[in-house]
CSV table of C-alpha atoms in Angstrom, one decimal:
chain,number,residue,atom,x,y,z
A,261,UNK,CA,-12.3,16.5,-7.6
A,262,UNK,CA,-8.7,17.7,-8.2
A,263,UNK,CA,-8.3,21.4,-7.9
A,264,UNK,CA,-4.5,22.9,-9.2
A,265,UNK,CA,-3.5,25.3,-7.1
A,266,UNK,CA,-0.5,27.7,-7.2
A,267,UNK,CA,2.1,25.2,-5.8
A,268,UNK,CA,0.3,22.6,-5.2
A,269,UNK,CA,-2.8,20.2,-6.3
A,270,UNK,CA,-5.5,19.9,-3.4
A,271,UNK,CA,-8.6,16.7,-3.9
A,272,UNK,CA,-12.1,17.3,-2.5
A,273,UNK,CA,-14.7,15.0,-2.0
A,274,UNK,CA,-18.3,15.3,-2.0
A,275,UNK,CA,-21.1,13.1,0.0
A,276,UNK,CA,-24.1,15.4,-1.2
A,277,UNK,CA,-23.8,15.1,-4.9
A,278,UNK,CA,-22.1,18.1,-5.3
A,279,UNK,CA,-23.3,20.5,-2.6
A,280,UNK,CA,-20.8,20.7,-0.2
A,281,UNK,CA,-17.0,20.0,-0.8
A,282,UNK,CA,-14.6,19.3,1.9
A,283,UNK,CA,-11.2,18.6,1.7
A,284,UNK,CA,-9.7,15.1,1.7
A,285,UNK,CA,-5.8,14.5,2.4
A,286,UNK,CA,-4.1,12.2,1.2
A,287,UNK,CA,-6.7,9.7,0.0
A,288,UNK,CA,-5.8,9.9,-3.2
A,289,UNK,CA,-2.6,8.1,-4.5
A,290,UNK,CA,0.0,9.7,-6.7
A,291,UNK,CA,-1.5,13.7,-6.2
A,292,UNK,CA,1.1,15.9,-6.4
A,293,UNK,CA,1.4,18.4,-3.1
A,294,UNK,CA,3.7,20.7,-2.5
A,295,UNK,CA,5.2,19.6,1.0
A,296,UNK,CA,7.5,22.5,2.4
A,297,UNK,CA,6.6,26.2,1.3
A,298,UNK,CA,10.8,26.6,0.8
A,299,UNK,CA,11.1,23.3,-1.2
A,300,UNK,CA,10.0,23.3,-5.0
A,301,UNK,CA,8.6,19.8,-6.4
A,302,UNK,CA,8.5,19.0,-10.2
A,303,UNK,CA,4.8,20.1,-10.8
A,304,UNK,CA,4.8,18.3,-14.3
A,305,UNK,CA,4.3,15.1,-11.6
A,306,UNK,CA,0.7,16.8,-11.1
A,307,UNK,CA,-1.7,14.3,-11.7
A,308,UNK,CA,-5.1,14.9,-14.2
A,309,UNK,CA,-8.0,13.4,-16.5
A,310,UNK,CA,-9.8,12.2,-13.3
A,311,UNK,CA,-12.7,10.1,-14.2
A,312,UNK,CA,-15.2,7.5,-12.2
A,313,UNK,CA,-16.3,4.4,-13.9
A,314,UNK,CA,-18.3,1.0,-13.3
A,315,UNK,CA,-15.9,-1.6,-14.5
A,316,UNK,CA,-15.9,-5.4,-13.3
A,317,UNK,CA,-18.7,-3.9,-11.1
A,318,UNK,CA,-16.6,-2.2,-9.4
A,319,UNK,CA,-16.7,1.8,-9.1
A,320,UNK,CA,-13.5,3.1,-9.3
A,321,UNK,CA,-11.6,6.4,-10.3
A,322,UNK,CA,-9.2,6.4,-13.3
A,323,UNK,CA,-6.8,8.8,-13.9
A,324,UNK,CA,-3.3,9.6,-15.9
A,325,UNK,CA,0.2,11.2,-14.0
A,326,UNK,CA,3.1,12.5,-15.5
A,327,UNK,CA,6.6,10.3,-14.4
A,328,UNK,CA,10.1,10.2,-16.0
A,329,UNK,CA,10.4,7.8,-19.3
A,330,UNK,CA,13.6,5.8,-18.7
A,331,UNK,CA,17.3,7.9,-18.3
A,332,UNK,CA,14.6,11.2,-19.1
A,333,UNK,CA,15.5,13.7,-17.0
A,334,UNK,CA,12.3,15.6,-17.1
A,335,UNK,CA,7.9,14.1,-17.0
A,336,UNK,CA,7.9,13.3,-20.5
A,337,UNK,CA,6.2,9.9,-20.0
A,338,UNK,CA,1.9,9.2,-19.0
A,339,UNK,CA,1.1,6.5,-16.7
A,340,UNK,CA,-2.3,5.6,-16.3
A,341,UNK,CA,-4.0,4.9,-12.4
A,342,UNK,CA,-6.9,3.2,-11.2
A,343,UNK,CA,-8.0,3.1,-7.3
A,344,UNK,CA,-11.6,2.1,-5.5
A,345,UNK,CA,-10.0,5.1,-3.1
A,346,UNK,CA,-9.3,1.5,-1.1
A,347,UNK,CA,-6.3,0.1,-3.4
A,348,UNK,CA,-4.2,1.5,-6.0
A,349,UNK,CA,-2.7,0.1,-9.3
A,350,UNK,CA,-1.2,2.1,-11.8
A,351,UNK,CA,1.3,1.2,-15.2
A,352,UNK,CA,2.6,2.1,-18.4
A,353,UNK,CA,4.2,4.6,-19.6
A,354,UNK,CA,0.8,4.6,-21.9
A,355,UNK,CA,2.1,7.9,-23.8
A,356,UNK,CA,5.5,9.6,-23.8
A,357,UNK,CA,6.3,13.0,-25.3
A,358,UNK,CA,8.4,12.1,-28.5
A,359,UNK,CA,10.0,15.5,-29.0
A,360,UNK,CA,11.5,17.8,-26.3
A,361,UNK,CA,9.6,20.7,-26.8
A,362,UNK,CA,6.2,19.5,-27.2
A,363,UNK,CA,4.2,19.7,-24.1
A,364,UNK,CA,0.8,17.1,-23.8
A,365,UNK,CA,-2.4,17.3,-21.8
A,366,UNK,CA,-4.9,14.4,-21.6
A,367,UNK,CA,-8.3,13.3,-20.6
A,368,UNK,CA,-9.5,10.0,-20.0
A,369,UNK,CA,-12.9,9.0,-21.6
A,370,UNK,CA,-15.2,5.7,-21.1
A,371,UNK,CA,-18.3,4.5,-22.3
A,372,UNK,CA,-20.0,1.5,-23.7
A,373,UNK,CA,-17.6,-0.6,-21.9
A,374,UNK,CA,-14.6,0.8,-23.9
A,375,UNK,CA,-11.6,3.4,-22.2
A,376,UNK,CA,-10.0,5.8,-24.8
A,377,UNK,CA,-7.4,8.4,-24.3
A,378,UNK,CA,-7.4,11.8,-25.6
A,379,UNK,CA,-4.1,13.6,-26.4
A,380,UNK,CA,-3.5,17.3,-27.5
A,381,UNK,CA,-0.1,17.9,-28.0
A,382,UNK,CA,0.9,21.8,-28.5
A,383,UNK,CA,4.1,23.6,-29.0
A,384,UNK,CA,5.1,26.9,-30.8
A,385,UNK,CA,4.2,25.7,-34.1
A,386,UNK,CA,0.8,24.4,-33.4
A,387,UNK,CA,-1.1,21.3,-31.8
A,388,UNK,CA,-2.3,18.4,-32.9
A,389,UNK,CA,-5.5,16.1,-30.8
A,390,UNK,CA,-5.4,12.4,-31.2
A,391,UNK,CA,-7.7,9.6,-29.8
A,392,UNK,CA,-6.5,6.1,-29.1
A,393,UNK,CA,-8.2,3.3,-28.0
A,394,UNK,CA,-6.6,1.8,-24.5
A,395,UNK,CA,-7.8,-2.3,-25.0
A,396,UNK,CA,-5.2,-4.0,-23.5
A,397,UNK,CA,-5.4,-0.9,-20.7
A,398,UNK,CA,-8.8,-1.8,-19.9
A,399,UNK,CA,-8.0,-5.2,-20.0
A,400,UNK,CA,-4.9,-5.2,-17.4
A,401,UNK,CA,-7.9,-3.1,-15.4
A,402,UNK,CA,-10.1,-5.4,-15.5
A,403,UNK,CA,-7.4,-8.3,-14.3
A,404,UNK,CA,-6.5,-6.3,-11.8
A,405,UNK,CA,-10.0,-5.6,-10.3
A,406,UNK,CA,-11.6,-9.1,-10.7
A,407,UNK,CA,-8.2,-10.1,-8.7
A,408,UNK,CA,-9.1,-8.0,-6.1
A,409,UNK,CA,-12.7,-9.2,-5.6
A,410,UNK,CA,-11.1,-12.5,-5.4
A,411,UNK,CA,-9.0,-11.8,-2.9
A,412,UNK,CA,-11.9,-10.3,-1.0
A,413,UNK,CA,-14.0,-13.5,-1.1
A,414,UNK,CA,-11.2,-15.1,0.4
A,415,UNK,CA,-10.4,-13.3,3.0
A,416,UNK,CA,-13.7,-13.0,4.0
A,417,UNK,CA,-14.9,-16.9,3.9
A,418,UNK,CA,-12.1,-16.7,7.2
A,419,UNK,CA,-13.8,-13.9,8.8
A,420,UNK,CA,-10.5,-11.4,8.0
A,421,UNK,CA,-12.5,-8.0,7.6
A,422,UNK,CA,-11.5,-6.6,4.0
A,423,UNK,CA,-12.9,-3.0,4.5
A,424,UNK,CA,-10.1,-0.9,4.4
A,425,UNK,CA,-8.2,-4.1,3.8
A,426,UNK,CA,-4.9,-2.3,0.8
A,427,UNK,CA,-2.3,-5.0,0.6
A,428,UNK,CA,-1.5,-8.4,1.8
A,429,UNK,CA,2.0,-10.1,2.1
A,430,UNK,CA,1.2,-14.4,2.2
A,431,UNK,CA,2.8,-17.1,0.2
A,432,UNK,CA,3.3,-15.1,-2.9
A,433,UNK,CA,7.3,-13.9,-3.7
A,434,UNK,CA,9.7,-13.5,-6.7
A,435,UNK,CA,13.3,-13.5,-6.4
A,436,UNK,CA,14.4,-10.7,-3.5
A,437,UNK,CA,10.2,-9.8,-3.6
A,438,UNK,CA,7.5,-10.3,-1.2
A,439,UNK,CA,4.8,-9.9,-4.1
A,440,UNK,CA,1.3,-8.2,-2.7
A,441,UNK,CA,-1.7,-10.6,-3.2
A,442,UNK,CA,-4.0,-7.6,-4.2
A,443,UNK,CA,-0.9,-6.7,-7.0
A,444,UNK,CA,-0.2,-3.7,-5.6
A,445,UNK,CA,2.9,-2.9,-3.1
A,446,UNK,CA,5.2,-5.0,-3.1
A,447,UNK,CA,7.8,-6.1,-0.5
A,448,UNK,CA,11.9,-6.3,-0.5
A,449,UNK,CA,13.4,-9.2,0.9
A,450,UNK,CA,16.9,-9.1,2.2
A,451,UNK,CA,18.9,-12.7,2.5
A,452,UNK,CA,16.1,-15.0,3.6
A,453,UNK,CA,14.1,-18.2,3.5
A,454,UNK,CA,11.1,-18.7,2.0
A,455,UNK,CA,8.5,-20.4,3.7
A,456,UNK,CA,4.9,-21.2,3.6
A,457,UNK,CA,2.9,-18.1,3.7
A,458,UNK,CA,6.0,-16.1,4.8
A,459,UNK,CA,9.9,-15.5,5.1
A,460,UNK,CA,12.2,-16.8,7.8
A,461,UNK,CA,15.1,-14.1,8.7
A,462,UNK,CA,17.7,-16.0,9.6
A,463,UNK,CA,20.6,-14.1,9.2
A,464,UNK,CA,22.1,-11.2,10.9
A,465,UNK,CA,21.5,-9.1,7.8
A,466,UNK,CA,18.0,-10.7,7.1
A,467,UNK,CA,15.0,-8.5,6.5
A,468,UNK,CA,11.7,-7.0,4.9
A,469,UNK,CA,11.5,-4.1,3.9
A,470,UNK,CA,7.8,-2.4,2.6
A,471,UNK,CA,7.8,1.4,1.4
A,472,UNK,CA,4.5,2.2,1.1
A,473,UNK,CA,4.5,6.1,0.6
A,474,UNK,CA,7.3,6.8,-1.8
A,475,UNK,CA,8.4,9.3,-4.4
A,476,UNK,CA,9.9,6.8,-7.2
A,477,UNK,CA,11.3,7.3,-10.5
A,478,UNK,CA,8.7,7.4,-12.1
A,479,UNK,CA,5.5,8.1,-9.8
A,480,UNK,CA,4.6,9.4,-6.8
A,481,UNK,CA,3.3,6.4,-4.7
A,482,UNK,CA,0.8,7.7,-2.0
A,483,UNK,CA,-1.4,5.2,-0.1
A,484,UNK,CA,-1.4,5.9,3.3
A,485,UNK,CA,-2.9,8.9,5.6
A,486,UNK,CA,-3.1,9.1,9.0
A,487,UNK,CA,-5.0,6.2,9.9
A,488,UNK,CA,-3.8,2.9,9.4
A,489,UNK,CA,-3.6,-0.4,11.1
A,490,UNK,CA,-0.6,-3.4,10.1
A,491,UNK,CA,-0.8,-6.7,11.2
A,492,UNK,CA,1.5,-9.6,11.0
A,493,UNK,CA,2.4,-13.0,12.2
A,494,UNK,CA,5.5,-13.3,14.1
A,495,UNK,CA,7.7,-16.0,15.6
A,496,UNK,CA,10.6,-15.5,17.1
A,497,UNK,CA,13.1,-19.0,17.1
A,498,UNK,CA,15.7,-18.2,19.3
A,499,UNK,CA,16.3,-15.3,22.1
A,500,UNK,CA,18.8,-12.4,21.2
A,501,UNK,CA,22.0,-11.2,22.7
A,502,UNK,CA,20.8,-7.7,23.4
A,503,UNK,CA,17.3,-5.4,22.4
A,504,UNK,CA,16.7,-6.8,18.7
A,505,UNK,CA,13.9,-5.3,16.4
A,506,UNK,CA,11.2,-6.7,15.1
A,507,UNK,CA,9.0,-4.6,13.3
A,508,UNK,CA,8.9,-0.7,12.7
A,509,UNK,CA,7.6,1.8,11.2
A,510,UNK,CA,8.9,5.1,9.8
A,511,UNK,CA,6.2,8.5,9.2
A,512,UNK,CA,6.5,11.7,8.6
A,513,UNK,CA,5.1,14.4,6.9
A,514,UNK,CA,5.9,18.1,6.0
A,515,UNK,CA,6.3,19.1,10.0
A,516,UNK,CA,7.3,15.9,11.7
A,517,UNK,CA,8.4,12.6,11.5
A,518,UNK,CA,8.2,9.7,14.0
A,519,UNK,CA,8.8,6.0,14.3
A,520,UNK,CA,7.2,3.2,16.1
A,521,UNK,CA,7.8,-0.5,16.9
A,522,UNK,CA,8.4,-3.4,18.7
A,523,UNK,CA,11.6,-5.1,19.7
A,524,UNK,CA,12.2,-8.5,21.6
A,525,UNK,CA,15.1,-8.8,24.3
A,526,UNK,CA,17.5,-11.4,25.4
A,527,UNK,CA,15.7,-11.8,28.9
A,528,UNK,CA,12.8,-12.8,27.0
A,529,UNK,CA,10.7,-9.6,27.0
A,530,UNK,CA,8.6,-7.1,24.7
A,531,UNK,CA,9.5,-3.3,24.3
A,532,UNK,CA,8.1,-1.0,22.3
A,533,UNK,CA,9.3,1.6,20.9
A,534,UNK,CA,8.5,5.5,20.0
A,535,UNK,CA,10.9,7.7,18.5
A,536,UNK,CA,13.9,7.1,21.0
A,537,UNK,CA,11.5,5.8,24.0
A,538,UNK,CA,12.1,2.3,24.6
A,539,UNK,CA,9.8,0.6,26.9
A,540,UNK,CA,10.1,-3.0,28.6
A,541,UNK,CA,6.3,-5.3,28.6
A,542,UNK,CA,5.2,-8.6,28.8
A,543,UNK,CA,7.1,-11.6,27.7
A,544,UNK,CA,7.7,-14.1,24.6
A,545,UNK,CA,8.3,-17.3,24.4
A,546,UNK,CA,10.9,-19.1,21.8
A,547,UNK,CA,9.0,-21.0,18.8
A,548,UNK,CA,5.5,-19.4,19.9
A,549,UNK,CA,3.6,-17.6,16.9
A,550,UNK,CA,2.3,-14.2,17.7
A,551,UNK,CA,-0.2,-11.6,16.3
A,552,UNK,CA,1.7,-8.1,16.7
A,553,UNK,CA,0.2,-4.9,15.2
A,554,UNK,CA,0.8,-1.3,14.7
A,555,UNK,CA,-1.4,1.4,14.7
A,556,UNK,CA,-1.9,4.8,13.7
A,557,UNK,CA,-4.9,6.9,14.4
A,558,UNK,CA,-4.3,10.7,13.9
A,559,UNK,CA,-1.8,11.7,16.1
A,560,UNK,CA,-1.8,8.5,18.4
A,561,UNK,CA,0.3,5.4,17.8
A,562,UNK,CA,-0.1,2.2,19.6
A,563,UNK,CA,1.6,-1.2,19.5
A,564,UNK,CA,-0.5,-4.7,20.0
A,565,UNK,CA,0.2,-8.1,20.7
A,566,UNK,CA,-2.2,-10.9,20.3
A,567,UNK,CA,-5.1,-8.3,20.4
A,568,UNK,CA,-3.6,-6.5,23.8
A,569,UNK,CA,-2.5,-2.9,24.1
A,570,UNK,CA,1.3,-3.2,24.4
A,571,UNK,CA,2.2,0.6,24.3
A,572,UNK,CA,1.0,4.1,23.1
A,573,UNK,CA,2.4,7.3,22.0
A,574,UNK,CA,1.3,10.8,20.8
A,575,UNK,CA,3.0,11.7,17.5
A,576,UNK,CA,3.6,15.2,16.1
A,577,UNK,CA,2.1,14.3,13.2
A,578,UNK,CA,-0.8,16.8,12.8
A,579,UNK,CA,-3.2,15.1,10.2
A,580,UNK,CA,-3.5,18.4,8.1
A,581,UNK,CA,-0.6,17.2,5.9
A,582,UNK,CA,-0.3,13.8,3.5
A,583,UNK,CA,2.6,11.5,4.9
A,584,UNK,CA,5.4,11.9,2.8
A,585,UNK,CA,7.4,9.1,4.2
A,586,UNK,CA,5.6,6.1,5.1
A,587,UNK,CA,7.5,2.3,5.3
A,588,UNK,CA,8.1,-0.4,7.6
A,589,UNK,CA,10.5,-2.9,8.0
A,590,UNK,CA,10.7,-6.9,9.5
A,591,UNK,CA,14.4,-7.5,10.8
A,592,UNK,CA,17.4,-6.0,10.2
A,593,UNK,CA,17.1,-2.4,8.4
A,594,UNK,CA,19.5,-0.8,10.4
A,595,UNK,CA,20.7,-3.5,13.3
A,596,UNK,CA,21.7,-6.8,13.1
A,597,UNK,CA,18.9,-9.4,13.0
A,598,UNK,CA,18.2,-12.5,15.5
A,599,UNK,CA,16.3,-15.6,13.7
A,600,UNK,CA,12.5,-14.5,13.2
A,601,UNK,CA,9.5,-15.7,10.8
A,602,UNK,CA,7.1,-13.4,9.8
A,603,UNK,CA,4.1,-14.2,8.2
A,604,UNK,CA,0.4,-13.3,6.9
A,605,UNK,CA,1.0,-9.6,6.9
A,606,UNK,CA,-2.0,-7.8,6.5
A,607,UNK,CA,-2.3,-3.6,6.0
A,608,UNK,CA,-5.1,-1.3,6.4
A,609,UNK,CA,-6.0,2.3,5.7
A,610,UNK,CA,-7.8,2.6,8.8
A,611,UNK,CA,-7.7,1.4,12.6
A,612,UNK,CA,-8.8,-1.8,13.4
A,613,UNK,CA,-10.8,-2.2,16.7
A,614,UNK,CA,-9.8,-5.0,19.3
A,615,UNK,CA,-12.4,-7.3,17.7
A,616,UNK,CA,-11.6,-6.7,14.3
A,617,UNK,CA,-7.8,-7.7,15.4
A,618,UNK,CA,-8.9,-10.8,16.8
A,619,UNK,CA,-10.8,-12.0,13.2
A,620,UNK,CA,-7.4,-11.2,11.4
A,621,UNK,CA,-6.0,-15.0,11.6
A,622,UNK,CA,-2.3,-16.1,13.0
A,623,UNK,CA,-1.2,-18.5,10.6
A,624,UNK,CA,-2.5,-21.6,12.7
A,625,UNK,CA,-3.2,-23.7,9.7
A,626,UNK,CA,-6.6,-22.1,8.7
A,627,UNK,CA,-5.0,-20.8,5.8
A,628,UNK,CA,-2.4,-22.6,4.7
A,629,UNK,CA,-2.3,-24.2,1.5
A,630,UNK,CA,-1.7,-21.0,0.2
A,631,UNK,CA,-3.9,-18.2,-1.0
A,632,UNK,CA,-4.0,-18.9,-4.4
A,633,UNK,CA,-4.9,-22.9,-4.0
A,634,UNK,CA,-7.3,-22.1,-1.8
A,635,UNK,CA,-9.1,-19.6,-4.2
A,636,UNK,CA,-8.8,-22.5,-7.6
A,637,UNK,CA,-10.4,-24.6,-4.6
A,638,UNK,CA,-13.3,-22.0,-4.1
A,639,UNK,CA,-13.9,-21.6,-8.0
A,640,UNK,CA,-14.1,-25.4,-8.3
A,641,UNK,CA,-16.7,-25.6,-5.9
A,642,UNK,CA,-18.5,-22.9,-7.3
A,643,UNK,CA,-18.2,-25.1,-11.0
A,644,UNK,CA,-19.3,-28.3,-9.1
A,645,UNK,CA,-22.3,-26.5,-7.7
A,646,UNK,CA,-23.4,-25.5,-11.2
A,647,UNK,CA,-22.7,-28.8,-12.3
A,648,UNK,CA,-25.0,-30.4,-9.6
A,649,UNK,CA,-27.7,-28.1,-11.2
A,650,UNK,CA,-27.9,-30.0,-14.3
């Protein structure tokens, strides 16, 4: 349930059909909140029409936020969400204010398998309601849903847990784009090679960079709180001249920020790093793949490598806001970059346990090939095994 408030919009969830309500931050992408009390947001972003539905058999939330229409320089255009509260995927405009003084509300209705959008449009001369069928909507939903339980399959015939499981970085990229396999956030790549399931960074400027809580253009982007887990596959060819980084992280929300990571020295050793604390641990080797991972868990950050506790940190971040910021980066974002690969990154919305990062494969050949040959390979066997029935 979304509840407008004075400056703000708040979500609540219920677990007793209805009884009780308690609060839930930041679980829902793209909800407006108002993040400092001197600082005024655009509250046209709010977001509204919040609806549950059964589609692909799937239950999911659909719902509508305002954004800015191309050079407009106010929300005049409607894009159109849906979410499992696991992954996000939202598009359109799918309705954008034709006249500068005509304001719009909507509500989002489906039944029978069909999703229709309701429009009243009012300004000081009257209003006018219209109802328009959303088919090729419901049909980029559906896609986008039947891609995700694909994925899922997938990832799960290698024993990868996929609860909590919001993106994956593999063998997919465009031009300059690391693409998501679930079709949701996408990755910048900065001068590098493309390789099998990954990117090698091999020059000084090379790097990967993955916003994952942002305030676009047109929407506002939310999918992380404060619990999350990203894991990656990492090889690093050749050692450094000085402390290089690896792989960071930058958070913060309306109080606090903080960054984490892990950096790799030219005496062939592993630091971490919190904020402006650097520590020293453990040693790499040149041309050995590694499993490194970040985590967040309320106000606790911790590094891992191959499973092992490198490092932990309290934050300041208090878990009673959203983060606002949210991003990480392979490489070079702000120093110059020694030769890595990175591969096979996976991201959660939750902490993984020591176990659970164990199941979440290096890329040691059990999954190359690619993801998407290997799922035509799964629905081939699944059309041989019908065929065997007749």
């Amino acid at each position: 349930m979304i509840v407008d408030c004075e400056n703000e919009q708040n979500v609540y969830e219920s677990r007793d059909m209805g009884t009780t309500w308690t609060e839930a931050i930041g679980t829902l992408p793209g909800v407006w909140t108002k993040s400092k009390p001197e600082v005024s947001r655009d509250v046209s972003l709010h977001v509204e029409a919040l609806i549950t539905a059964n589609i692909e058999g799937r239950k999911v939330m659909l719902y509508t936020q305002r954004g800015y229409a191309l050079r407009e320089k106010r929300a005049t255009a409607l894009y159109l969400w849906v979410t499992d509260n696991n992954r996000s995927f939202y598009f359109g405009p799918v309705a954008v204010e034709e006249a500068v003084k005509w304001e719009f509300a909507s509500a989002l209705l489906y039944s029978d398998g069909k999703l229709h959008l309701l429009q009243r449009r009012d300004n000081n001369k009257g209003g006018v309601i219209s109802l328009s069928r959303m088919t090729e909507e419901l049909s980029t939903i559906r896609s986008v849903l039947s891609t995700w339980s694909q994925k899922d399959v997938f990832f799960s015939r290698f024993s990868i847990p996929t609860a909590g499981l919001v993106a994956v970085l593999s063998d997919a990229a465009g031009d300059d784009t690391w693409n998501d396999e679930y079709l949701c956030l996408n990755a910048t790549v900065t001068n590098a090679k493309k390789v099998k399931d990954g990117f090698q960074l091999t020059e000084p400027d090379s790097g990967v960079m993955w916003p994952v809580n942002t305030q676009g253009n047109n929407v506002r982007h939310v999918v992380l709180s404060h619990d999350f887990t990203l894991v990656a596959s990492v090889t690093i060819e050749v050692a450094p001249s000085n402390n290089t980084p690896l792989l960071g992280a930058t958070l913060g929300d309306t109080n606090s920020s903080h960054t984490m990571g892990i950096l790799y020295t030219a005496d062939n050793k592993w630091g971490t790093i919190f904020n402006d604390k650097i520590t020293k641990s453990g040693t790499w080797e040149p041309g050995k793949e590694y499993q490194v991972a970040l985590m967040l868990q309320g106000n606790k950050s911790f590094v891992y490598i191959d499973g092992k506790l490198l490092g932990e940190e309290e934050t300041m971040l208090t878990g009673k806001t959203p983060l606002e910021l949210a991003g990480f980066c392979f490489g070079a974002c702000e120093l110059h970059n020694s030769p890595v690969t990175v591969k096979n990154v996976f991201l959660y919305n939750r902490p993984l346990g020591a176990g659970e990062l164990r199941m979440v494969k290096k890329s040691d050949g059990s999954m190359h090939g690619g993801v998407s040959r290997a799922l035509l390979l799964l629905m081939l066997l699944g059309m041989w095994g019908i065929a065997a029935l007749y």
